[in-house]
Coordinates of C-alpha atoms in Angstrom, one line a residue:
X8 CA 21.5 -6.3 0.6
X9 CA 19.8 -9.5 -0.9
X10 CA 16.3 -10.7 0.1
X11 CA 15.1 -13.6 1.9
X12 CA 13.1 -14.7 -0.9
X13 CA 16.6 -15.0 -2.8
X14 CA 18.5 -16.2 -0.1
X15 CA 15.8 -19.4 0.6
X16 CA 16.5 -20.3 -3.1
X17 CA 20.2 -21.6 -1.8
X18 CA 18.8 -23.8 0.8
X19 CA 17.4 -27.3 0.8
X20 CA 14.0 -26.8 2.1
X21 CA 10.8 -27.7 1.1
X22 CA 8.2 -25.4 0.0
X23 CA 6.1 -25.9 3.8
X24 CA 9.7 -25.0 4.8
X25 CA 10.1 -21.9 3.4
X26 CA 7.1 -20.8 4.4
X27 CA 7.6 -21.6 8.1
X28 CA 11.3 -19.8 7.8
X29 CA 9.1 -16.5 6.0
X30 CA 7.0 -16.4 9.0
X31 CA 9.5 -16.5 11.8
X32 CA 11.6 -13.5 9.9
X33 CA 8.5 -11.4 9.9
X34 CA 7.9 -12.2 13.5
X35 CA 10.9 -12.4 15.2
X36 CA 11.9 -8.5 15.5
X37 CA 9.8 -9.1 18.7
X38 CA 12.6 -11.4 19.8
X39 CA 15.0 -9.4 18.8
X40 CA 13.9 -6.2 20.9
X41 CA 13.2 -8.8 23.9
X42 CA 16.6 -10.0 24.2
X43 CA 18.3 -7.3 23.4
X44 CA 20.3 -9.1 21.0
X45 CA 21.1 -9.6 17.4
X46 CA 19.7 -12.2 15.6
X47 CA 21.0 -14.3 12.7
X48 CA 19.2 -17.2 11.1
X49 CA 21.3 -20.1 8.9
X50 CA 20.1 -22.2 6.9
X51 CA 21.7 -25.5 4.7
X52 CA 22.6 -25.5 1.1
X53 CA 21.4 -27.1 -1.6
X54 CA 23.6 -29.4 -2.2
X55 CA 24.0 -30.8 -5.8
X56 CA 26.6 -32.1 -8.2
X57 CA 28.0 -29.5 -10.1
X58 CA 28.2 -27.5 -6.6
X59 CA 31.6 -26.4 -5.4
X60 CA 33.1 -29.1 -2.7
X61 CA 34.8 -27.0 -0.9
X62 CA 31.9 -24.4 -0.3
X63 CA 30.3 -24.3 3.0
X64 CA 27.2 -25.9 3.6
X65 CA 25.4 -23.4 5.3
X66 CA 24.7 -19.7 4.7
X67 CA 23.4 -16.9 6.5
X68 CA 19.9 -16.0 5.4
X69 CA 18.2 -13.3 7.2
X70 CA 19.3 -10.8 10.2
X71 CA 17.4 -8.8 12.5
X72 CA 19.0 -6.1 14.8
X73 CA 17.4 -4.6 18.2
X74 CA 16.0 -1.3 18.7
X75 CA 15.8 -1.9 22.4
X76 CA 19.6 -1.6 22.6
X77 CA 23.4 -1.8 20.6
X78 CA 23.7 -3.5 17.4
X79 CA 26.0 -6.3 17.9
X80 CA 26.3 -6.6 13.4
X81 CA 26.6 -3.0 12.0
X82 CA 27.2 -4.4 8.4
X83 CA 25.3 -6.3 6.0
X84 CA 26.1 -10.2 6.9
X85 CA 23.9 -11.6 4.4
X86 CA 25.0 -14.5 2.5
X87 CA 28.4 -15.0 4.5
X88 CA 29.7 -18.5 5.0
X89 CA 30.3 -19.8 8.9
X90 CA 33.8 -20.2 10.4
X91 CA 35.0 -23.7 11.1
X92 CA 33.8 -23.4 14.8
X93 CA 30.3 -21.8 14.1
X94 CA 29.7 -24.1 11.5
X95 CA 30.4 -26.7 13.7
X96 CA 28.3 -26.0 16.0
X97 CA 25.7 -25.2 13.8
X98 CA 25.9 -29.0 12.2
X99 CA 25.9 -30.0 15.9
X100 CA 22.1 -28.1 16.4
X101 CA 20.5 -28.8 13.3
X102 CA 21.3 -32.8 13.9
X103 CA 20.4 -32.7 17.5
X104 CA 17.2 -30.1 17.6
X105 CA 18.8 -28.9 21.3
X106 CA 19.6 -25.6 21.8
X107 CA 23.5 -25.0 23.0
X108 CA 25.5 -21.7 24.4
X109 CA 28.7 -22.0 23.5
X110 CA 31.4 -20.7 26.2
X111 CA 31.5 -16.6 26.1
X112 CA 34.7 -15.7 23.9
X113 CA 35.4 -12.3 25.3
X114 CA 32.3 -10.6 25.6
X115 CA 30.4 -11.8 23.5
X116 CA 27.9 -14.8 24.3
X117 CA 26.2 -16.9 21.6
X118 CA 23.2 -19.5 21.4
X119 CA 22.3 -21.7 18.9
X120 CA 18.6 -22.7 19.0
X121 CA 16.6 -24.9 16.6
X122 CA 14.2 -23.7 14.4
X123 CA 12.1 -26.7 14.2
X124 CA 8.9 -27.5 12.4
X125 CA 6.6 -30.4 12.2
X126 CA 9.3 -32.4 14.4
X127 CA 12.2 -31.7 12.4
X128 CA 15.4 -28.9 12.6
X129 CA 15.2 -27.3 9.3
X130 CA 17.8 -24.2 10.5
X131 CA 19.3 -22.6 13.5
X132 CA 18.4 -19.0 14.7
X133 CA 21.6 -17.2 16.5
X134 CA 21.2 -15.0 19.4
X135 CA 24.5 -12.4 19.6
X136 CA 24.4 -10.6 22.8
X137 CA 27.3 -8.1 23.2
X138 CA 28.3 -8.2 27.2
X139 CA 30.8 -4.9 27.0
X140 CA 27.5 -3.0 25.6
X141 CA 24.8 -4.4 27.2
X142 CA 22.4 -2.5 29.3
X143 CA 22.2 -2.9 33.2
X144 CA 19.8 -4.9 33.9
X145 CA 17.2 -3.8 36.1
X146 CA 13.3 -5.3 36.3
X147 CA 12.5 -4.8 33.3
X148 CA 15.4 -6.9 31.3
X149 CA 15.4 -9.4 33.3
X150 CA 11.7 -9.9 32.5
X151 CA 12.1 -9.1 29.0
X152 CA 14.8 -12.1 28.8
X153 CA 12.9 -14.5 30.7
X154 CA 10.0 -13.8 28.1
X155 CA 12.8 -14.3 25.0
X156 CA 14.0 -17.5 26.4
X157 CA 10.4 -18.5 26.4
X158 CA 10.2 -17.6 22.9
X159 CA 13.3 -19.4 22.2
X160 CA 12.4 -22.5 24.1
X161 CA 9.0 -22.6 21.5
X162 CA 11.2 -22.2 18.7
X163 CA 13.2 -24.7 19.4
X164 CA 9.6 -27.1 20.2
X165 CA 7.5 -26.2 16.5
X166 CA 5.7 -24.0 18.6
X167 CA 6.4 -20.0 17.3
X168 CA 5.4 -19.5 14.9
X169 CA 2.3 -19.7 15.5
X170 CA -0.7 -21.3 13.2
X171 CA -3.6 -19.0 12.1
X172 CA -2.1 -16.1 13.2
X173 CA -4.7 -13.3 12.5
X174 CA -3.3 -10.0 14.3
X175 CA -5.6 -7.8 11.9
X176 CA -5.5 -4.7 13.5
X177 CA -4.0 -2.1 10.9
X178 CA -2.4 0.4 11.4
X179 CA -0.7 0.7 15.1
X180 CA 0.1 -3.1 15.6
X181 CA 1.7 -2.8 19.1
X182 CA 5.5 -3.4 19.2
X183 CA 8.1 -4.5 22.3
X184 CA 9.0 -0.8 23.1
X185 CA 5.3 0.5 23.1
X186 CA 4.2 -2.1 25.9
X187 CA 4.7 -5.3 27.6
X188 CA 2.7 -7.4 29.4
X189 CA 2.8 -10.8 30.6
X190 CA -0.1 -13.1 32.1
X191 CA -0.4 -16.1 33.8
X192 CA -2.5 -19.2 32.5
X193 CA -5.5 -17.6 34.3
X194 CA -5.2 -14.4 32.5
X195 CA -3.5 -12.4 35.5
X196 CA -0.6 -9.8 34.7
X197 CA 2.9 -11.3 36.1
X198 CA 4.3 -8.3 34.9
X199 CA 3.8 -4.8 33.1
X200 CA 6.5 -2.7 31.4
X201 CA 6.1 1.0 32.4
X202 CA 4.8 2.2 29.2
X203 CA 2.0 -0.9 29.0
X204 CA 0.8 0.6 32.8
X205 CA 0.9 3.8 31.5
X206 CA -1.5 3.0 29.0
X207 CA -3.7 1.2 31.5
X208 CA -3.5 4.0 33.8
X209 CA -4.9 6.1 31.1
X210 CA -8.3 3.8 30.6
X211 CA -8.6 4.5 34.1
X212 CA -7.7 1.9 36.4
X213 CA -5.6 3.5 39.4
X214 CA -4.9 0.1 41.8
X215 CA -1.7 -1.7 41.6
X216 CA -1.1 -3.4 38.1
X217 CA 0.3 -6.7 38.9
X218 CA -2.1 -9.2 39.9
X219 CA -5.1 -7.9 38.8
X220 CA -6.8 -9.7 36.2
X221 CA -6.4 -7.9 32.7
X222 CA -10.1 -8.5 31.2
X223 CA -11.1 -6.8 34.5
X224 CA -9.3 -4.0 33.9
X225 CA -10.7 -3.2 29.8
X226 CA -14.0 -4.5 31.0
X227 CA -14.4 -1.5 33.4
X228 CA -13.3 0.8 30.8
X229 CA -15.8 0.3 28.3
X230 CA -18.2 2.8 27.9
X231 CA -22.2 0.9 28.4
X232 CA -23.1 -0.1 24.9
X233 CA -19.8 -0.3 23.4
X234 CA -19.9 -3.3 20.8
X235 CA -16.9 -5.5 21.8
X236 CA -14.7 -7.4 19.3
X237 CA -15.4 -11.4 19.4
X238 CA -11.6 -11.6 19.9
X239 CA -11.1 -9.4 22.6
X240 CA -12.0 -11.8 25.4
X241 CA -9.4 -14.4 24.2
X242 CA -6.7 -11.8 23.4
X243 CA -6.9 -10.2 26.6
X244 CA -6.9 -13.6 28.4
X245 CA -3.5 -15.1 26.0
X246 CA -5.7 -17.9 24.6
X247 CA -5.1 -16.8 20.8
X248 CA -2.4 -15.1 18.7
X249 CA -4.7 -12.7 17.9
X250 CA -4.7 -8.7 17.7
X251 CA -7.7 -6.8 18.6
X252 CA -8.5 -2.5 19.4
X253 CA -10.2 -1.4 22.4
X254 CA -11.9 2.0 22.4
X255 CA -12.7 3.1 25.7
X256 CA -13.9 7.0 25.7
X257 CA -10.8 8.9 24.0
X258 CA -8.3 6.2 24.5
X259 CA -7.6 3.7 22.0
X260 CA -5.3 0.7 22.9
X261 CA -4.4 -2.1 20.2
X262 CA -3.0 -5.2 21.9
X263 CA -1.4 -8.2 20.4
X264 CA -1.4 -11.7 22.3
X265 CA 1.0 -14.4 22.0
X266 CA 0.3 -17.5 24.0
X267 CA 3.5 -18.9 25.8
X268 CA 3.7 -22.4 25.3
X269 CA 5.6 -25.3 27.1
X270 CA 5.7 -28.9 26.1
X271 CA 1.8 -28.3 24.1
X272 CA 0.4 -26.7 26.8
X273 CA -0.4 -23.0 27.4
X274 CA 1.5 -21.9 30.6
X275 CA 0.6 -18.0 30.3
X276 CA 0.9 -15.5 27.4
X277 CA 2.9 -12.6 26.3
X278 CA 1.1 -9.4 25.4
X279 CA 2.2 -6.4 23.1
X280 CA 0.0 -3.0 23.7
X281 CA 0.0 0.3 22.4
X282 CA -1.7 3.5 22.7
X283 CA -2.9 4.6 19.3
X284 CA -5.3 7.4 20.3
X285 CA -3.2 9.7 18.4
X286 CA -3.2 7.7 15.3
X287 CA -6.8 7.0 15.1
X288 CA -8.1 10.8 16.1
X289 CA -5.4 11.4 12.9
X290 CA -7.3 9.0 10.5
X291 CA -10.9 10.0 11.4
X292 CA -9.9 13.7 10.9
X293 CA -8.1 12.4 7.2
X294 CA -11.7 10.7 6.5
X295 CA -13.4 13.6 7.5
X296 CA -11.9 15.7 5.4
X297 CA -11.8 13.2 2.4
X298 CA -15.9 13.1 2.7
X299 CA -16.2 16.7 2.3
X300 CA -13.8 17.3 -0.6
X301 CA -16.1 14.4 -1.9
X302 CA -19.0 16.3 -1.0
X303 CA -17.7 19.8 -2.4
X304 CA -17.1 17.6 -6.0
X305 CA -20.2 16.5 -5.9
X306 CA -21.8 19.6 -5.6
X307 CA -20.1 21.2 -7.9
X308 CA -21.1 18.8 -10.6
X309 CA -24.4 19.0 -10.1
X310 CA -24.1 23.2 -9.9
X311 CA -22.5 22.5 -13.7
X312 CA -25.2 20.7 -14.9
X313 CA -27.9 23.1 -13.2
X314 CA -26.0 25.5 -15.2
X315 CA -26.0 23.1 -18.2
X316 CA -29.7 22.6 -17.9
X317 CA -31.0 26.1 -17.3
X318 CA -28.7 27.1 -21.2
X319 CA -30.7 24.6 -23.0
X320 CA -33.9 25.8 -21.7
X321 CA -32.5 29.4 -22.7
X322 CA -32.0 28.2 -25.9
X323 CA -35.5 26.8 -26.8
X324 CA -36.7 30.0 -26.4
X325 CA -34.2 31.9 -28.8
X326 CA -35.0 32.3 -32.3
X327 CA -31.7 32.5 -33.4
X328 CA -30.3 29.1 -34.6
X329 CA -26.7 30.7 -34.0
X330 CA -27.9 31.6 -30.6
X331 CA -29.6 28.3 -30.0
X332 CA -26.2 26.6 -31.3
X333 CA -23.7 28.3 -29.2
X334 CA -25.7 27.9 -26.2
X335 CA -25.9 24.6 -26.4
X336 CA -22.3 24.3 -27.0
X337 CA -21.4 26.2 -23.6
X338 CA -23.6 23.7 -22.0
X339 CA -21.7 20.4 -23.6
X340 CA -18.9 21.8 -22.2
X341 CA -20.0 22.4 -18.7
X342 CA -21.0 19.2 -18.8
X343 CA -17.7 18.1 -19.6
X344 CA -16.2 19.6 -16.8
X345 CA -19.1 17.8 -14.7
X346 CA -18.2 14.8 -15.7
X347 CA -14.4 15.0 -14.2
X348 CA -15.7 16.5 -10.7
X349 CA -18.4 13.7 -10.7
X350 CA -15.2 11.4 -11.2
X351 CA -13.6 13.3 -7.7
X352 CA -16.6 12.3 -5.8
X353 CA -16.8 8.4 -6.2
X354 CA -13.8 8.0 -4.9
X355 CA -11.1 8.4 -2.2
X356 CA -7.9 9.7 -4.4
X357 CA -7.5 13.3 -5.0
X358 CA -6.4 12.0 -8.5
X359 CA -8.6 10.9 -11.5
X360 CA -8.3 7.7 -13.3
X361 CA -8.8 9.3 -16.3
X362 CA -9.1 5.8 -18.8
X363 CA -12.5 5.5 -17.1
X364 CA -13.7 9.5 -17.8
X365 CA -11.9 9.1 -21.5
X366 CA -14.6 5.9 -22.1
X367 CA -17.5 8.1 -20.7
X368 CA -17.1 10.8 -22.3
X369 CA -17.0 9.5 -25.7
X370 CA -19.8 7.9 -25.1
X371 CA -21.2 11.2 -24.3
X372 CA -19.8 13.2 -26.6
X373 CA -20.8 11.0 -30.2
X374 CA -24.4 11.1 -28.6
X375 CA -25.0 14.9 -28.1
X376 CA -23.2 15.2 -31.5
X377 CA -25.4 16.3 -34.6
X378 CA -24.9 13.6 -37.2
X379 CA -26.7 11.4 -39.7
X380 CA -23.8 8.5 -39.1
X381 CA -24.0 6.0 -36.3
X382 CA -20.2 6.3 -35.1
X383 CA -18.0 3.5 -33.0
X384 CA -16.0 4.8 -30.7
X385 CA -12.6 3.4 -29.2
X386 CA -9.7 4.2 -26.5
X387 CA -5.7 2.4 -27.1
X388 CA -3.5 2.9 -24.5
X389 CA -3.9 3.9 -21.0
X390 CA -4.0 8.1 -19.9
X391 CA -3.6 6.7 -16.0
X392 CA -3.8 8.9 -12.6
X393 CA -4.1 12.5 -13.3
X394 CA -4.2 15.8 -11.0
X395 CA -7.8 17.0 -11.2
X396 CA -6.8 20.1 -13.1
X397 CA -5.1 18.1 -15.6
X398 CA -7.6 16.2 -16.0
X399 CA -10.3 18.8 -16.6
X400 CA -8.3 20.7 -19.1
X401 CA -7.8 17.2 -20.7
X402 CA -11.6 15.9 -20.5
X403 CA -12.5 19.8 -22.3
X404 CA -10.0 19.1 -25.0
X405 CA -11.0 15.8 -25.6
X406 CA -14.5 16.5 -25.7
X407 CA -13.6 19.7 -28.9
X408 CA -11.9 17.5 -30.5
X409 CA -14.0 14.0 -30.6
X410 CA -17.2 16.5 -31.4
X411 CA -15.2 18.3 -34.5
X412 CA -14.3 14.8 -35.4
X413 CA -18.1 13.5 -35.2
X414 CA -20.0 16.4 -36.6
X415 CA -17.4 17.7 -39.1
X416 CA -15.9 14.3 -40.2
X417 CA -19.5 12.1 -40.9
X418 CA -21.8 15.4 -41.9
X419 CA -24.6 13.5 -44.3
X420 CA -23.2 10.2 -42.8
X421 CA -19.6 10.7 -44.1
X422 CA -17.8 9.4 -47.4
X423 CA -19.5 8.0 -50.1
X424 CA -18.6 3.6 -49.6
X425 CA -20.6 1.0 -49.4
X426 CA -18.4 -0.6 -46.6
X427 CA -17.6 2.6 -44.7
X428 CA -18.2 2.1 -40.8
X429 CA -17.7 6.0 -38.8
X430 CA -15.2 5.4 -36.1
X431 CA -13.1 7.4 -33.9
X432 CA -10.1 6.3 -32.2
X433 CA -8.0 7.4 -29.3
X434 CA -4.6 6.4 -28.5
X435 CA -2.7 7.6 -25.7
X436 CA 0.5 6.9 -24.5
X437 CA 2.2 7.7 -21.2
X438 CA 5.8 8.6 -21.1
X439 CA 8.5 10.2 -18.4
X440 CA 11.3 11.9 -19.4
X441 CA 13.8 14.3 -17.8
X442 CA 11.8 14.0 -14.5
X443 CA 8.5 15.0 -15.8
X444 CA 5.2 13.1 -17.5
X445 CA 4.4 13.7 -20.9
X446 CA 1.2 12.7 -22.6
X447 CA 0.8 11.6 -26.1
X448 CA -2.9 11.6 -27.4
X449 CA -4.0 10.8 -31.1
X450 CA -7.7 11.4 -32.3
X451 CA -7.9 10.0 -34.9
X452 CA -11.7 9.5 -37.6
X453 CA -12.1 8.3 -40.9
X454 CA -14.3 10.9 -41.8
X455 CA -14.0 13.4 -44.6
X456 CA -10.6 15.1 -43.7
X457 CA -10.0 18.9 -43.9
X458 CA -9.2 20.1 -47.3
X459 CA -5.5 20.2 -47.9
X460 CA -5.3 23.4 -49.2
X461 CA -7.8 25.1 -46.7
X462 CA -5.9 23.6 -43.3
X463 CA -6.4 26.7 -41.8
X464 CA -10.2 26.9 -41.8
X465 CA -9.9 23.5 -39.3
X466 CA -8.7 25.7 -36.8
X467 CA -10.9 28.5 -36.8
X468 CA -13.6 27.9 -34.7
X469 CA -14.4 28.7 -30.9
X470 CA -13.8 25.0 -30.0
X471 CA -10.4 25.1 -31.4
X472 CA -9.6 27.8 -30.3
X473 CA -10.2 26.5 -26.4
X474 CA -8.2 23.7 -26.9
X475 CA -5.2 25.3 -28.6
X476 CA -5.5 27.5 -25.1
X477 CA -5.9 24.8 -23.0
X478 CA -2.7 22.8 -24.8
X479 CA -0.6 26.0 -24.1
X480 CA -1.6 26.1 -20.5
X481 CA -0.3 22.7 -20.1
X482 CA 3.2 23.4 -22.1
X483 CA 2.3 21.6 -25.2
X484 CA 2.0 20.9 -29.0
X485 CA -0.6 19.9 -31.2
X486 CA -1.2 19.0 -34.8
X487 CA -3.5 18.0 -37.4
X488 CA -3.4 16.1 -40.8
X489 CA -5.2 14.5 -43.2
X490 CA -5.1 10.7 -43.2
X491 CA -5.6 8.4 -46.3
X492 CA -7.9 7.4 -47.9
X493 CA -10.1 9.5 -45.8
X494 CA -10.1 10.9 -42.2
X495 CA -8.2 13.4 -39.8
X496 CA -5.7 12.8 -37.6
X497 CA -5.0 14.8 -34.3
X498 CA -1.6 14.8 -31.9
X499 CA -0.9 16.5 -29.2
X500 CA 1.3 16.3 -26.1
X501 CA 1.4 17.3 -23.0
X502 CA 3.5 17.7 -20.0
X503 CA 1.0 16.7 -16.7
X504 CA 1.7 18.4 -13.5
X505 CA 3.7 16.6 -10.8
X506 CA 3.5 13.0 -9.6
X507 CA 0.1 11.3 -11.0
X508 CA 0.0 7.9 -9.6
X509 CA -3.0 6.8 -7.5

C-alpha cells in the first residue's frame, strides 16, 4: 500500500498544495464516518516529456473507508488510473470547481466535489455510497448527511480545511461515533447524537437536549473554582476549530469544534465529543505509579550511599590497611549500584540510558582511584536503553574494570615516556542477532599491561572475580590481552535481556 507522501510526488501541485491535500487526508475520516461512504481523492499528473502519452492523467492518491457503516472499496485502490467515464468527469470538476452526481448506475451513487484552495480546483474528492448496503436511515443519518454535505459544500469553497487548526487535546480527541453535536450560529444544539446526550446527561443536565444552549449546559457543571481553558468558551460556542477538555467532578469530556461555513460566513458549527473519564482516571493512576517507582529508586540510592558512607567511617577506625582497603572497596561498589538507581529516579522510563551513567561513572571511578597519574577518560560508541538489571550488572562491571585499569595500569604514574598521556577508552557496540541484543564492550588503557607470562595473576582478585560472575549471569564472554607498546585490552559481550529501547 503506498503512502501519500509518495503518491503527491506524481501530481503537479505546488508545495502550498500539497500541504493543503495532507491536511484534508488527515481530516477527512470525519467525513467519511458522516456520510457513510467511501472516499477517494484524485489528483493530476505531472506531466512532462519523457512521460508516457497514453497514460492517464490522473491517479488515485489517498482513500479513506467508514467505520459508521459497509465498505464500498475492500481492496487497496491506490495508484489506479480512472475509466474513460470517471476520468471524464473528473476533467469536467477540476476545470469547473462545481461539484456534480453523476446518475446512480445500479446502486451505487457517486459525487465529484472540488477540493479547492486559495480559489483554485487543485483535485477532486469522490464520495462512493453503496445503496444495496446502506443503513436505513432514521434521525440520525439523515442529520449526519446533512452535516457531510455541509462539509462537502466547504470543500468545494477553500473553506475545510481549516487554517490554524489547534485541536490539542491528546489523547481522547473525540471522533464521529463517540458524539455529535450540531449548533446553530448562536451556539444552540440543532441536534445531538445519542451518545453526545449521554455524555451530557452524565455532567448532569436532565432537561431536553435540543435547544438548550451548550455553554449553559458545561457552565453548570463546573465545579466553583475550576480554572477554565481560554478555548472553551469559543469551542463550545463553534467560533474556532479548536479542541478543548472539560472536567466537571468525575466526568471528563473532550470536545472538538468545527465551525460550518457558508459563502465566508459562519452559519453554525459541528461538534465532536467524547467521554474520556476512563482514559484520564487510567493515566493519573500510570503517573501515580510512575512517581513512586521514582520515589522507591530514589530511596534506595540514597540507602546505598548511607551504607557507603557509614563503611568509610568504619574504615578510619581500623588499623588494618587490608581492612581499611576492602572496606572501602565495598563502598565504591555500592556506590556504583547507586549511581544506576539514581539514574531510575530522574526519569519517566523503566529503562536506563546507559551512555549517560557510562560517562558518570568514569568520571567517578578515575577519581576515587589511587594513582599518581592524571588519567583522560573516553566513551566510542553508544550502550543505548537498558533493563535496570542490566544495567546494574553492567555499571558494577564497568566500574572493576576501569578501577583495575587506573590503579593497576598507571601505579607510579605509569610507563616511563616523556610523551605518555594515561587514558582509558571505552568502546561499545550494539548488535541484534537471532532475535536477541548482544553487547560488545572494550576497556581498553595504555598503562603497564599484565605480564605475558603471569596472565593469570590479572584475574585473581575479588573484583575480577565479580565481574567474571556477573558476565556469566548475563550469558557472556570476556577476555583480556596485552596491547603494544604498552596497555591492556579488555572484551566482553553480552546478551541484554528483552527489548531495551526507550
Amino acid at each position: 500500500m503506498a503512502f501519500l507522501r509518495e503518491t503527491l510526488d506524481r501530481s503537479s501541485m505546488s508545495g502550498a498544495d500539497v500541504d493543503w491535500v495532507h491536511r484534508l487526508v488527515g481530516d477527512w475520516q470525519m467525513l467519511a464516518d458522516l456520510s457513510f461512504a467511501d472516499l477517494t481523492l484524485w489528483l493530476p499528473v505531472q506531466q512532462d516529456d519523457q512521460g508516457d502519452p497514453d497514460a492517464s492523467p490522473w491517479f488515485l492518491a489517498a482513500h479513506a473507508r467508514p467505520s459508521t457503516g459497509p465498505n464500498f472499496y475492500h481492496d487497496d485502490v491506490i495508484g489506479q488510473a480512472p475509466s474513460a467515464e470517471r476520468q471524464s468527469w473528473l476533467s469536467q470538476v477540476l476545470a469547473s470547481g462545481r461539484s456534480v452526481t453523476p446518475e446512480e448506475v445500479g446502486y451505487v451513487r457517486e459525487q465529484y466535489v472540488p477540493v479547492v484552495r486559495a480559489g483554485r480546483p487543485i483535485a477532486v474528492l469522490v464520495r462512493h455510497t453503496d445503496l444495496q448496503n446502506m443503513r436505513q436511515q432514521g434521525g440520525l443519518e439523515v442529520n449526519y448527511l446533512q452535516i457531510s454535505q455541509q462539509l462537502f459544500s466547504m470543500i468545494g469553497e477553500g473553506a475545510f480545511p481549516m487554517d490554524n487548526v489547534a485541536t490539542g487535546v491528546g489523547r481522547g480527541t473525540p471522533r464521529v461515533g463517540d458524539g455529535v453535536v450540531r449548533l446553530t450560529a448562536e451556539g444552540v444544539i440543532d441536534y445531538a447524537s445519542p451518545n453526545a446526550v449521554s455524555a451530557l446527561r452524565r455532567l448532569g443536565h436532565t432537561d431536553h437536549v435540543s435547544g438548550a444552549d451548550l455553554s449553559e449546559i458545561v457552565t453548570a457543571s463546573l465545579v466553583p473554582g475550576t480554572t477554565v481553558d481560554e478555548t472553551m468558551p469559543l469551542v463550545l460556542t463553534g467560533r474556532a476549530p479548536w479542541g478543548t477538555e472539560i472536567e466537571a467532578g468525575a466526568i471528563n469530556l473532550t470536545m472538538r469544534s468545527v465551525p460550518l461555513m457558508r459563502g465566508g460566513a459562519r452559519v453554525g458549527a459541528l461538534l465532536l465529543l467524547r467521554d474520556v473519564s476512563e482514559i484520564r482516571r487510567r493515566e493519573r493512576e500510570l503517573l501515580s505509579k510512575e512517581a513512586t517507582i521514582r520515589e522507591i529508586h530514589h530511596r534506595v540510592k540514597n540507602n546505598l550511599q548511607t551504607v557507603a558512607a557509614l563503611l568509610r567511617l568504619q574504615s578510619r577506625r581500623l588499623d588494618d590497611p587490608k581492612a581499611q582497603e576492602a572496606l572501602a572497596e565495598a563502598g565504591r561498589r555500592l556506590a556504583t549500584v547507586a549511581l544506576v538507581h539514581e539514574t531510575l529516579s530522574e526519569g519517566f522510563s523503566e529503562r536506563v540510558d546507559f551512555d549517560d551513567v557510562a560517562v558518570r561513572l568514569l568520571r567517578a571511578t578515575v577519581e576515587v582511584a589511587s594513582t599518581q597519574a592524571v588519567v583522560t577518560t573516553a566513551v566510542e560508541g553508544s550502550f543505548g536503553w537498558l533493563r535496570p538489571e542490566d544495567a546494574t550488572h553492567l555499571a558494577m562491571i564497568l566500574a572493576e574494570l576501569v578501577h583495575n585499569a587506573v590503579e593497576h595500569g598507571f601505579e607510579e604514574g605509569g610507563p616511563r615516556d616523556p610523551d605518555f598521556s594515561p587514558e582509558v577508552l571505552v568502546g561499545a557496540h550494539r548488535d541484534r542477532q537471532q532475535g536477541q541484543d548482544l553487547l560488545e564492550v572494550t576497556v581498553r588503557d595504555n598503562g603497564h599491561g599484565f605480564a605475558p607470562a603471569e596472565p593469570g595473576v590479572v584475574r585473581s582478585g575479588l573484583g575480577t572475580q565479580i565481574v567474571e560472575a556477573l558476565i556469566t549471569d548475563l550469558r557472556g564472554e570476556i577476555t583480556w590481552k596485552t596491547t603494544e607498546p604498552h596497555g591492556t585490552a579488555v572484551r566482553f559481550t553480552v546478551r541484554l535481556r528483552g527489548p531495551s529501547t526507550g
